Short mmCIF file of C-alpha atoms and ligand atoms in Angstrom, two decimals:
data_model
loop_
_atom_site.label_atom_id
_atom_site.label_comp_id
_atom_site.label_asym_id
_atom_site.label_seq_id
_atom_site.Cartn_x
_atom_site.Cartn_y
_atom_site.Cartn_z
CA MET A 1 36.04 257.29 -2.25
CA ALA A 2 36.03 258.91 -5.81
CA GLY A 3 38.82 259.84 -8.14
CA ILE A 4 39.00 263.51 -8.38
CA GLY A 5 37.12 263.46 -11.66
CA GLY A 6 34.22 261.55 -10.21
CA ARG A 7 34.84 257.90 -11.09
CA ALA A 8 34.98 255.32 -8.26
CA THR A 9 38.34 254.00 -7.36
CA MET A 10 39.83 250.96 -5.49
CA THR A 11 41.83 251.98 -2.42
CA PRO A 12 45.44 251.25 -3.21
CA GLY A 13 48.28 252.09 -1.10
CA TYR A 14 49.25 255.75 -1.66
CA ASP A 15 52.66 257.41 -2.03
CA ALA A 16 51.37 260.71 -0.61
CA ILE A 17 48.18 261.89 1.30
CA VAL A 18 47.51 265.62 0.98
CA LEU A 19 45.36 267.37 3.64
CA GLY A 20 43.03 270.16 2.26
CA ALA A 21 41.62 270.48 -1.14
CA GLY A 22 42.15 274.23 -1.72
CA ALA A 23 44.33 275.99 -4.07
CA ALA A 24 47.66 274.49 -2.84
CA GLY A 25 46.23 271.19 -1.95
CA LEU A 26 44.43 270.60 -5.13
CA PHE A 27 47.27 271.86 -7.39
CA CYS A 28 50.16 269.82 -5.56
CA ALA A 29 47.99 266.68 -5.51
CA ALA A 30 47.34 267.01 -9.30
CA LEU A 31 50.97 267.64 -10.17
CA ALA A 32 52.35 264.81 -7.83
CA GLY A 33 49.51 262.46 -9.52
CA GLN A 34 50.72 263.39 -12.95
CA ARG A 35 54.42 262.59 -11.86
CA GLY A 36 53.03 259.04 -11.31
CA ARG A 37 52.55 259.28 -7.46
CA ARG A 38 49.46 257.60 -6.17
CA VAL A 39 47.87 260.49 -4.18
CA LEU A 40 44.87 260.68 -1.72
CA LEU A 41 43.52 264.14 -1.18
CA ILE A 42 41.50 264.58 1.99
CA GLU A 43 39.05 267.43 2.30
CA ARG A 44 36.80 268.36 5.24
CA ALA A 45 34.23 270.27 3.31
CA ASP A 46 31.74 268.87 0.94
CA ALA A 47 33.32 270.55 -2.00
CA PRO A 48 36.88 271.50 -2.98
CA GLY A 49 38.39 275.00 -3.51
CA LYS A 50 35.82 276.92 -1.60
CA LYS A 51 38.14 279.98 -1.25
CA ILE A 52 38.83 279.86 -4.74
CA LEU A 53 35.21 280.17 -5.54
CA ILE A 54 34.55 283.26 -3.58
CA SER A 55 37.82 284.78 -4.51
CA GLY A 56 38.07 288.09 -6.47
CA GLY A 57 34.47 288.65 -6.33
CA GLY A 58 33.74 285.20 -7.96
CA ARG A 59 36.15 285.83 -10.81
CA CYS A 60 39.35 284.60 -8.95
CA ASN A 61 42.36 286.81 -9.28
CA PHE A 62 44.38 283.75 -9.93
CA THR A 63 47.83 285.50 -10.15
CA ASN A 64 49.85 288.58 -10.42
CA ILE A 65 52.24 289.27 -13.31
CA HIS A 66 54.33 291.43 -11.07
CA THR A 67 54.99 288.58 -8.65
CA ALA A 68 58.43 289.01 -6.81
CA PRO A 69 59.61 287.95 -3.64
CA ASP A 70 59.55 291.45 -2.09
CA ARG A 71 55.55 291.34 -2.30
CA TYR A 72 55.45 288.64 0.44
CA LEU A 73 55.98 288.92 4.11
CA SER A 74 57.40 286.16 6.05
CA ALA A 75 59.86 285.99 9.16
CA ASN A 76 62.41 284.97 6.41
CA PRO A 77 61.89 287.27 3.34
CA HIS A 78 64.09 284.91 1.30
CA PHE A 79 62.20 281.85 1.92
CA ALA A 80 59.71 282.28 -0.92
CA LYS A 81 62.24 283.05 -3.64
CA SER A 82 63.01 279.59 -4.85
CA ALA A 83 59.62 278.33 -5.16
CA LEU A 84 58.46 281.56 -6.65
CA SER A 85 61.23 281.71 -9.29
CA ARG A 86 60.81 277.92 -10.36
CA TYR A 87 57.07 278.15 -10.79
CA THR A 88 56.07 281.69 -11.96
CA ALA A 89 52.96 283.66 -12.82
CA ARG A 90 53.73 282.86 -16.54
CA ASP A 91 53.68 279.12 -15.93
CA PHE A 92 50.21 279.29 -14.44
CA ILE A 93 49.00 281.62 -17.05
CA ASP A 94 50.14 278.90 -19.71
CA LEU A 95 47.96 276.33 -17.67
CA VAL A 96 44.99 278.50 -17.69
CA ASP A 97 45.51 279.05 -21.37
CA ARG A 98 45.83 275.30 -22.03
CA HIS A 99 42.21 275.13 -20.38
CA GLY A 100 40.93 277.77 -22.66
CA ILE A 101 40.03 279.88 -19.80
CA ALA A 102 39.71 283.67 -20.78
CA TRP A 103 41.14 286.22 -18.53
CA HIS A 104 42.00 289.89 -18.31
CA GLU A 105 44.39 292.11 -16.34
CA LYS A 106 42.10 294.24 -14.23
CA THR A 107 44.62 296.62 -12.76
CA LEU A 108 48.14 296.51 -11.17
CA GLY A 109 49.00 293.12 -12.89
CA GLN A 110 46.13 291.44 -11.32
CA LEU A 111 44.75 288.67 -13.63
CA PHE A 112 41.12 287.59 -13.24
CA CYS A 113 38.82 285.19 -15.15
CA ASP A 114 36.68 286.74 -17.69
CA GLY A 115 33.95 284.27 -16.57
CA SER A 116 33.90 282.50 -13.19
CA ALA A 117 36.28 281.33 -10.52
CA LYS A 118 34.32 278.03 -11.00
CA GLN A 119 36.66 277.61 -14.13
CA ILE A 120 39.58 277.59 -11.94
CA VAL A 121 38.30 274.92 -9.80
CA ALA A 122 37.14 272.87 -12.60
CA MET A 123 40.71 273.02 -14.19
CA LEU A 124 42.29 271.99 -10.98
CA ARG A 125 39.93 269.05 -10.63
CA ASP A 126 40.52 268.23 -14.33
CA GLU A 127 44.31 268.32 -13.75
CA GLY A 128 43.70 266.12 -10.64
CA ALA A 129 41.91 263.54 -12.65
CA LYS A 130 44.60 263.41 -15.16
CA GLY A 131 46.96 262.51 -12.25
CA GLY A 132 44.52 259.96 -10.92
CA VAL A 133 44.11 261.74 -7.63
CA ASP A 134 41.59 259.97 -5.06
CA LEU A 135 39.64 262.90 -3.58
CA ALA A 136 37.98 261.97 -0.16
CA LEU A 137 35.25 264.78 0.42
CA GLY A 138 33.51 265.69 3.80
CA ARG A 139 36.07 263.88 6.02
CA GLN A 140 36.92 264.88 9.68
CA ILE A 141 40.61 263.93 10.34
CA ALA A 142 40.18 261.99 13.69
CA ASP A 143 44.04 261.15 13.97
CA ILE A 144 47.31 261.22 12.40
CA ALA A 145 50.03 258.89 13.54
CA HIS A 146 53.65 258.70 12.18
CA ALA A 147 55.60 255.47 12.71
CA ASP A 148 58.00 253.42 10.53
CA GLY A 149 58.44 256.15 7.94
CA ARG A 150 54.58 256.21 7.09
CA PHE A 151 51.88 258.74 8.12
CA ARG A 152 48.67 257.07 9.08
CA VAL A 153 45.71 259.29 8.76
CA THR A 154 42.34 258.37 10.31
CA HIS A 155 39.30 259.98 8.55
CA GLY A 156 35.64 259.11 8.31
CA GLY A 157 36.13 255.89 9.97
CA ARG A 158 38.97 254.64 8.00
CA THR A 159 42.66 254.84 7.78
CA ASP A 160 44.95 255.40 5.09
CA ALA A 161 48.72 255.58 5.13
CA ALA A 162 51.72 256.90 2.83
CA PRO A 163 55.35 257.81 3.34
CA ALA A 164 54.53 261.33 2.63
CA LEU A 165 52.00 263.85 4.02
CA VAL A 166 51.41 267.41 2.90
CA ILE A 167 49.71 269.79 5.14
CA ALA A 168 47.71 272.09 2.85
CA THR A 169 44.71 273.06 5.32
CA GLY A 170 45.32 276.86 4.97
CA GLY A 171 44.82 279.48 7.67
CA PRO A 172 42.35 280.59 10.01
CA SER A 173 41.02 283.35 7.94
CA ILE A 174 37.23 283.43 7.66
CA PRO A 175 36.27 280.77 10.25
CA LYS A 176 32.61 280.62 9.13
CA MET A 177 34.04 278.97 6.00
CA GLY A 178 35.28 276.27 8.36
CA ALA A 179 38.90 277.86 8.42
CA THR A 180 40.80 276.79 11.57
CA GLY A 181 44.44 276.48 12.90
CA PHE A 182 44.44 272.79 12.16
CA ALA A 183 47.77 273.28 10.12
CA TYR A 184 49.47 274.76 13.24
CA ASP A 185 48.43 271.99 15.56
CA LEU A 186 49.57 269.38 13.29
CA ALA A 187 52.91 271.12 12.66
CA ARG A 188 53.26 271.62 16.48
CA GLN A 189 52.44 267.71 16.75
CA PHE A 190 55.31 267.02 14.58
CA GLY A 191 57.67 269.55 16.62
CA LEU A 192 57.52 272.51 14.06
CA LYS A 193 57.33 276.01 15.22
CA VAL A 194 54.59 278.40 14.25
CA VAL A 195 54.80 281.95 14.08
CA GLU A 196 52.15 283.70 15.67
CA PRO A 197 49.20 284.11 13.25
CA ARG A 198 47.37 287.28 12.72
CA PRO A 199 44.88 288.61 10.51
CA ALA A 200 45.98 290.13 7.16
CA LEU A 201 44.53 292.06 4.09
CA VAL A 202 41.57 293.02 6.70
CA PRO A 203 39.80 296.20 7.35
CA LEU A 204 41.26 298.48 10.24
CA THR A 205 38.91 299.83 12.97
CA LEU A 206 38.90 303.23 14.40
CA GLY A 207 38.07 304.66 17.93
CA GLY A 208 38.86 307.61 19.84
CA GLU A 209 38.93 310.86 17.93
CA ASP A 210 39.00 309.01 14.74
CA VAL A 211 35.53 307.72 15.40
CA LEU A 212 34.01 310.81 13.80
CA PHE A 213 35.38 309.36 10.45
CA ARG A 214 32.82 306.61 10.61
CA ASP A 215 30.10 309.11 9.49
CA LEU A 216 31.78 308.74 6.20
CA SER A 217 30.92 305.26 5.70
CA GLY A 218 30.79 304.21 2.29
CA VAL A 219 33.13 307.24 0.96
CA ALA A 220 36.11 306.11 -1.02
CA ALA A 221 39.28 308.07 -2.37
CA ASP A 222 42.24 307.31 -4.19
CA VAL A 223 45.18 307.71 -1.69
CA VAL A 224 48.44 306.81 -0.59
CA ALA A 225 48.37 304.73 2.83
CA ARG A 226 51.58 304.45 4.88
CA CYS A 227 52.63 302.34 7.69
CA GLY A 228 56.37 303.00 8.75
CA LYS A 229 58.38 302.76 5.26
CA THR A 230 55.83 300.88 3.30
CA GLU A 231 53.19 302.68 1.29
CA PHE A 232 50.43 301.70 -1.28
CA ARG A 233 48.66 303.90 -3.62
CA GLU A 234 45.08 302.67 -4.10
CA ALA A 235 41.62 303.32 -2.88
CA ALA A 236 40.70 303.61 0.56
CA LEU A 237 37.29 303.25 1.82
CA PHE A 238 35.59 304.61 4.99
CA THR A 239 33.23 302.12 6.69
CA HIS A 240 30.99 302.01 9.77
CA ARG A 241 33.89 300.44 11.82
CA GLY A 242 36.80 302.38 10.35
CA LEU A 243 38.90 301.94 7.23
CA SER A 244 38.95 299.39 4.45
CA GLY A 245 39.66 299.38 0.68
CA PRO A 246 42.70 297.90 -1.20
CA ALA A 247 45.17 300.53 0.39
CA ILE A 248 44.16 299.79 3.69
CA LEU A 249 43.85 296.15 3.19
CA GLN A 250 47.42 296.21 1.91
CA ILE A 251 48.79 298.33 4.74
CA SER A 252 47.05 296.24 7.36
CA SER A 253 49.50 293.45 6.61
CA TYR A 254 52.27 295.84 7.82
CA TRP A 255 50.46 297.34 10.61
CA ARG A 256 50.97 296.18 14.37
CA HIS A 257 48.78 297.29 17.27
CA GLY A 258 49.75 300.79 18.27
CA ASP A 259 51.17 301.97 15.05
CA GLU A 260 49.78 304.97 13.17
CA ILE A 261 48.86 304.95 9.56
CA GLY A 262 49.37 307.94 7.47
CA ILE A 263 47.21 308.75 4.55
CA ASP A 264 47.96 311.26 1.80
CA PHE A 265 44.53 312.32 0.50
CA LEU A 266 45.81 314.39 -2.32
CA PRO A 267 48.83 312.26 -3.79
CA GLU A 268 48.62 314.26 -7.06
CA ARG A 269 49.37 317.67 -5.30
CA ALA A 270 52.86 318.89 -5.27
CA GLY A 271 54.14 320.83 -2.26
CA GLY A 272 52.93 324.51 -2.13
CA TRP A 273 49.65 323.84 -3.74
CA LEU A 274 47.45 325.56 -1.22
CA PRO A 275 49.54 328.78 -0.90
CA ALA A 276 49.60 328.96 -4.89
CA ALA A 277 45.89 328.36 -4.90
CA LYS A 278 45.43 331.22 -2.43
CA ARG A 279 47.16 333.60 -5.13
CA ALA A 280 45.17 332.39 -7.86
CA HIS A 281 41.81 332.29 -6.16
CA PRO A 282 41.92 334.58 -3.11
CA ARG A 283 38.22 334.02 -2.51
CA GLY A 284 38.22 330.38 -2.63
CA THR A 285 38.03 328.10 0.57
CA VAL A 286 39.93 325.17 1.49
CA ARG A 287 36.66 323.16 1.56
CA ALA A 288 35.97 324.23 -2.04
CA LEU A 289 39.42 323.26 -3.18
CA LEU A 290 39.10 319.79 -1.62
CA ARG A 291 35.78 319.30 -3.18
CA ASP A 292 37.40 319.72 -6.57
CA ALA A 293 39.67 316.75 -5.74
CA LEU A 294 37.68 314.45 -3.16
CA PRO A 295 34.18 313.22 -2.57
CA ASP A 296 31.98 316.12 -0.99
CA ARG A 297 31.29 314.48 2.37
CA LEU A 298 35.18 313.77 2.69
CA ALA A 299 36.12 317.28 1.60
CA ALA A 300 33.76 318.77 4.13
CA THR A 301 34.86 316.57 7.02
CA LEU A 302 38.52 317.16 6.36
CA ALA A 303 38.08 321.01 5.81
CA GLU A 304 36.09 321.06 9.18
CA ARG A 305 38.97 319.00 10.91
CA LEU A 306 41.56 321.32 9.61
CA GLY A 307 39.93 324.31 11.10
CA ALA A 308 41.19 326.34 7.97
CA ASP A 309 37.71 328.09 7.55
CA GLY A 310 36.97 331.33 5.44
CA ASP A 311 38.51 332.66 2.35
CA LEU A 312 42.01 331.84 1.49
CA ASP A 313 42.86 335.39 1.33
CA ASN A 314 42.55 335.66 5.29
CA LEU A 315 44.39 332.55 5.95
CA PRO A 316 48.19 333.06 6.46
CA ASP A 317 50.49 330.90 4.27
CA ARG A 318 51.74 329.17 7.50
CA VAL A 319 48.17 327.90 8.23
CA LEU A 320 47.83 326.89 4.68
CA SER A 321 51.23 325.08 4.58
CA ALA A 322 50.19 323.21 7.87
CA ALA A 323 47.01 322.20 6.49
CA GLU A 324 48.51 320.96 3.24
CA ARG A 325 51.13 318.76 5.27
CA GLN A 326 48.15 317.20 7.39
CA LEU A 327 46.26 316.43 4.27
CA ALA A 328 49.23 314.77 2.77
CA ASP A 329 49.98 312.68 6.06
CA TRP A 330 46.82 312.44 7.93
CA ARG A 331 47.34 310.35 11.16
CA PHE A 332 45.11 307.45 11.99
CA ARG A 333 45.65 305.26 14.99
CA PRO A 334 43.62 302.15 14.39
CA ASN A 335 42.47 300.54 17.42
CA GLY A 336 42.46 297.03 15.84
CA THR A 337 41.37 295.00 12.87
CA GLU A 338 38.08 293.31 11.99
CA GLY A 339 39.91 290.01 12.77
CA PHE A 340 39.89 286.64 11.10
CA ALA A 341 36.24 286.97 10.45
CA LYS A 342 37.09 289.48 7.75
CA ALA A 343 40.71 288.80 6.97
CA GLU A 344 41.50 287.50 3.50
CA VAL A 345 44.67 285.80 4.59
CA THR A 346 46.77 285.00 7.72
CA ILE A 347 50.03 286.49 8.25
CA GLY A 348 52.38 283.95 10.24
CA GLY A 349 51.90 280.33 10.18
CA ILE A 350 54.21 277.22 9.93
CA ALA A 351 57.80 278.66 10.64
CA THR A 352 59.83 278.54 7.43
CA ALA A 353 62.92 277.80 9.38
CA GLY A 354 61.82 274.22 9.78
CA LEU A 355 61.12 273.89 6.14
CA SER A 356 63.24 273.50 3.07
CA SER A 357 62.67 276.34 0.68
CA LYS A 358 63.21 274.03 -2.27
CA THR A 359 60.70 271.16 -1.54
CA MET A 360 58.69 272.57 1.45
CA GLU A 361 59.70 269.33 3.39
CA ALA A 362 60.08 269.64 7.23
CA LYS A 363 63.89 269.45 7.88
CA THR A 364 63.27 267.27 10.91
CA VAL A 365 60.58 264.94 9.80
CA PRO A 366 61.17 263.46 6.29
CA GLY A 367 58.11 263.07 4.29
CA LEU A 368 56.22 265.94 5.97
CA TYR A 369 55.40 268.88 3.68
CA ALA A 370 53.54 272.24 4.28
CA ILE A 371 52.31 274.45 1.49
CA GLY A 372 50.19 277.27 0.87
CA GLU A 373 48.81 279.70 3.37
CA ALA A 374 49.43 277.36 6.22
CA VAL A 375 53.17 278.40 5.89
CA ASP A 376 54.56 281.79 7.10
CA VAL A 377 54.42 283.45 3.59
CA THR A 378 51.83 285.99 3.05
CA GLY A 379 51.38 287.91 -0.30
CA TRP A 380 50.07 291.32 -1.05
CA LEU A 381 46.57 291.82 -2.34
CA GLY A 382 46.09 291.25 -6.05
CA GLY A 383 46.69 287.54 -6.91
CA TYR A 384 49.92 287.02 -4.90
CA ASN A 385 48.50 284.55 -2.42
CA PHE A 386 47.16 282.40 -5.05
CA GLN A 387 50.59 282.38 -6.74
CA TRP A 388 52.05 281.25 -3.54
CA ALA A 389 49.70 278.47 -3.42
CA TRP A 390 50.71 277.21 -6.90
CA ALA A 391 54.38 277.78 -6.57
CA SER A 392 54.79 276.16 -3.04
CA GLY A 393 52.29 273.37 -4.33
CA TRP A 394 54.27 272.77 -7.40
CA ALA A 395 57.52 272.67 -5.37
CA ALA A 396 56.44 269.91 -3.02
CA ALA A 397 54.98 267.93 -5.99
CA GLN A 398 58.38 267.90 -7.57
CA ALA A 399 59.79 266.22 -4.25
CA LEU A 400 56.86 263.76 -3.52
P1 FDA B 501 42.69 277.33 1.19
O1 FDA B 501 42.16 277.88 2.52
O2 FDA B 501 42.45 277.50 -0.07
O3 FDA B 501 42.51 275.61 1.28
C1 FDA B 501 42.55 274.85 2.49
C2 FDA B 501 41.73 273.73 2.44
O4 FDA B 501 41.86 272.79 3.57
C3 FDA B 501 40.03 274.05 2.46
O5 FDA B 501 39.60 273.39 1.46
C4 FDA B 501 39.64 273.58 3.82
O6 FDA B 501 38.20 273.23 3.76
C5 FDA B 501 40.58 272.42 4.15
N1 FDA B 501 40.79 272.08 5.44
C6 FDA B 501 40.81 272.82 6.47
N2 FDA B 501 41.09 272.09 7.59
C7 FDA B 501 40.84 270.86 7.23
C8 FDA B 501 40.88 269.67 7.97
N3 FDA B 501 41.12 269.57 9.24
N4 FDA B 501 40.82 268.51 7.18
C9 FDA B 501 40.77 268.51 5.92
N5 FDA B 501 40.70 269.43 5.10
C10 FDA B 501 40.87 270.73 5.79
N6 FDA B 501 44.06 285.34 -3.13
C11 FDA B 501 44.40 285.70 -4.28
O7 FDA B 501 45.52 285.43 -4.54
N7 FDA B 501 43.58 286.23 -5.12
C12 FDA B 501 42.16 286.46 -4.79
O8 FDA B 501 41.41 286.94 -5.66
C13 FDA B 501 41.99 286.12 -3.41
N8 FDA B 501 40.54 286.45 -3.08
C14 FDA B 501 40.25 286.12 -1.68
C15 FDA B 501 38.80 286.47 -1.30
C16 FDA B 501 38.61 285.99 -0.08
C17 FDA B 501 37.10 286.35 0.48
C18 FDA B 501 39.42 285.30 0.81
C19 FDA B 501 38.79 284.75 2.27
C20 FDA B 501 40.63 285.00 0.39
C21 FDA B 501 41.17 285.37 -0.82
N9 FDA B 501 42.48 284.96 -1.36
C22 FDA B 501 42.70 285.45 -2.66
C23 FDA B 501 43.36 284.25 -0.56
C24 FDA B 501 43.52 282.84 -1.04
O9 FDA B 501 42.10 282.46 -1.21
C25 FDA B 501 44.26 281.94 -0.23
O10 FDA B 501 45.43 282.65 -0.01
C26 FDA B 501 44.27 280.55 -0.66
O11 FDA B 501 43.13 280.07 -0.77
C27 FDA B 501 45.28 279.77 0.32
O12 FDA B 501 45.36 278.56 -0.53
P2 FDA B 501 45.47 277.19 0.54
O13 FDA B 501 45.33 276.14 -0.32
O14 FDA B 501 46.80 277.25 1.18
O15 FDA B 501 44.41 277.42 1.50
#
């Protein structure tokens, strides 16, 4: 076993064992270590922070300056409030600044490293080293037992014990990176409930009539995507399987099987623009007007499907108004998602009803904690999920 910074260590008794050296586990272990706790951090993979490394296209969108509880989904929308308010985006930015990591706001409050996501992992390892955290990599957890107020974790042929155990093994999104429902099995072992996990921030698939839109694979447009009362204005991208792009990924978290989504392809246009265009350009066509605002292939497909062919002059206002309404709320009925294989995060997870929102400790199992994506708290796209990992990790670390 090695110290998190790489030095060899003795094998002392531990105050806490953290399972999973991802964003939440690395941060929680480091902070607890810095508070004087002897911490063992156990990771199955051969290196820590693998999702951090691939995040944000390799630049890690590490937080969002607009972090607020209403940008998180959970069976209990109030649960995340306490942790998010006590460890804020500003706090994490200060840490990043203290490590001299340059960053920029890309869009919508999303902060990315100027350089590489590797800097965030290095920062977390450095913080862990400051806290004297022992990091055990490449360990399969064979067994976890709980007796006499101690958790005994058997991993890689040895057993370590501590009075506190933190579940930070994330969710099942991207199984090819080794992600599993391990956290849920463990939570159930201790009598905690699990809100049914489903893929989120995930592309949607189209079938039936909508399948024709697959011909537009690769075409993107700035749209408003809606599902129920929720809407996002960002880019949508047609794919060979259906719909993706930030607007769709965001709305996917709110979408349930059977729901329609509505897309406004021309969010800048005020009501009545098509009849007004007819008066200004009677010889124009709907297709040409759409081409002014949208990529050619998308404009052509929409115009064809609207069935509003020919000169505007020959189209009655009621036909143009109907076309306008459809363009502002084009209905798609996705037949599914691309699943956990393509989901950036998991919605659902360890039920918050069984956890303290202040400390993340299980109400019925003193000493057991759950943090990060393993918990039923899921953020929007754009740095919100890492901020939850930091904030929940911080909350647990204060209690360890
Ligand atoms: P995380 O998954 O990071 O860590 C869990 C750790 O536990 C892993 O290291 C895993 O190997 C380990 N583990 C699992 N089972 C184990 C076991 N049985 N024993 C021991 N260890 C085990 N979010 C964001 O805010 N900004 C972004 O830019 C992105 N970008 C992004 C891109 C892609 C492609 C994905 C898939 C996801 C994102 N995310 C994101 C989401 C973000 O990565 C995610 O919310 C956090 O990594 C969650 O942190 P956790 O520490 O909870 O889990």
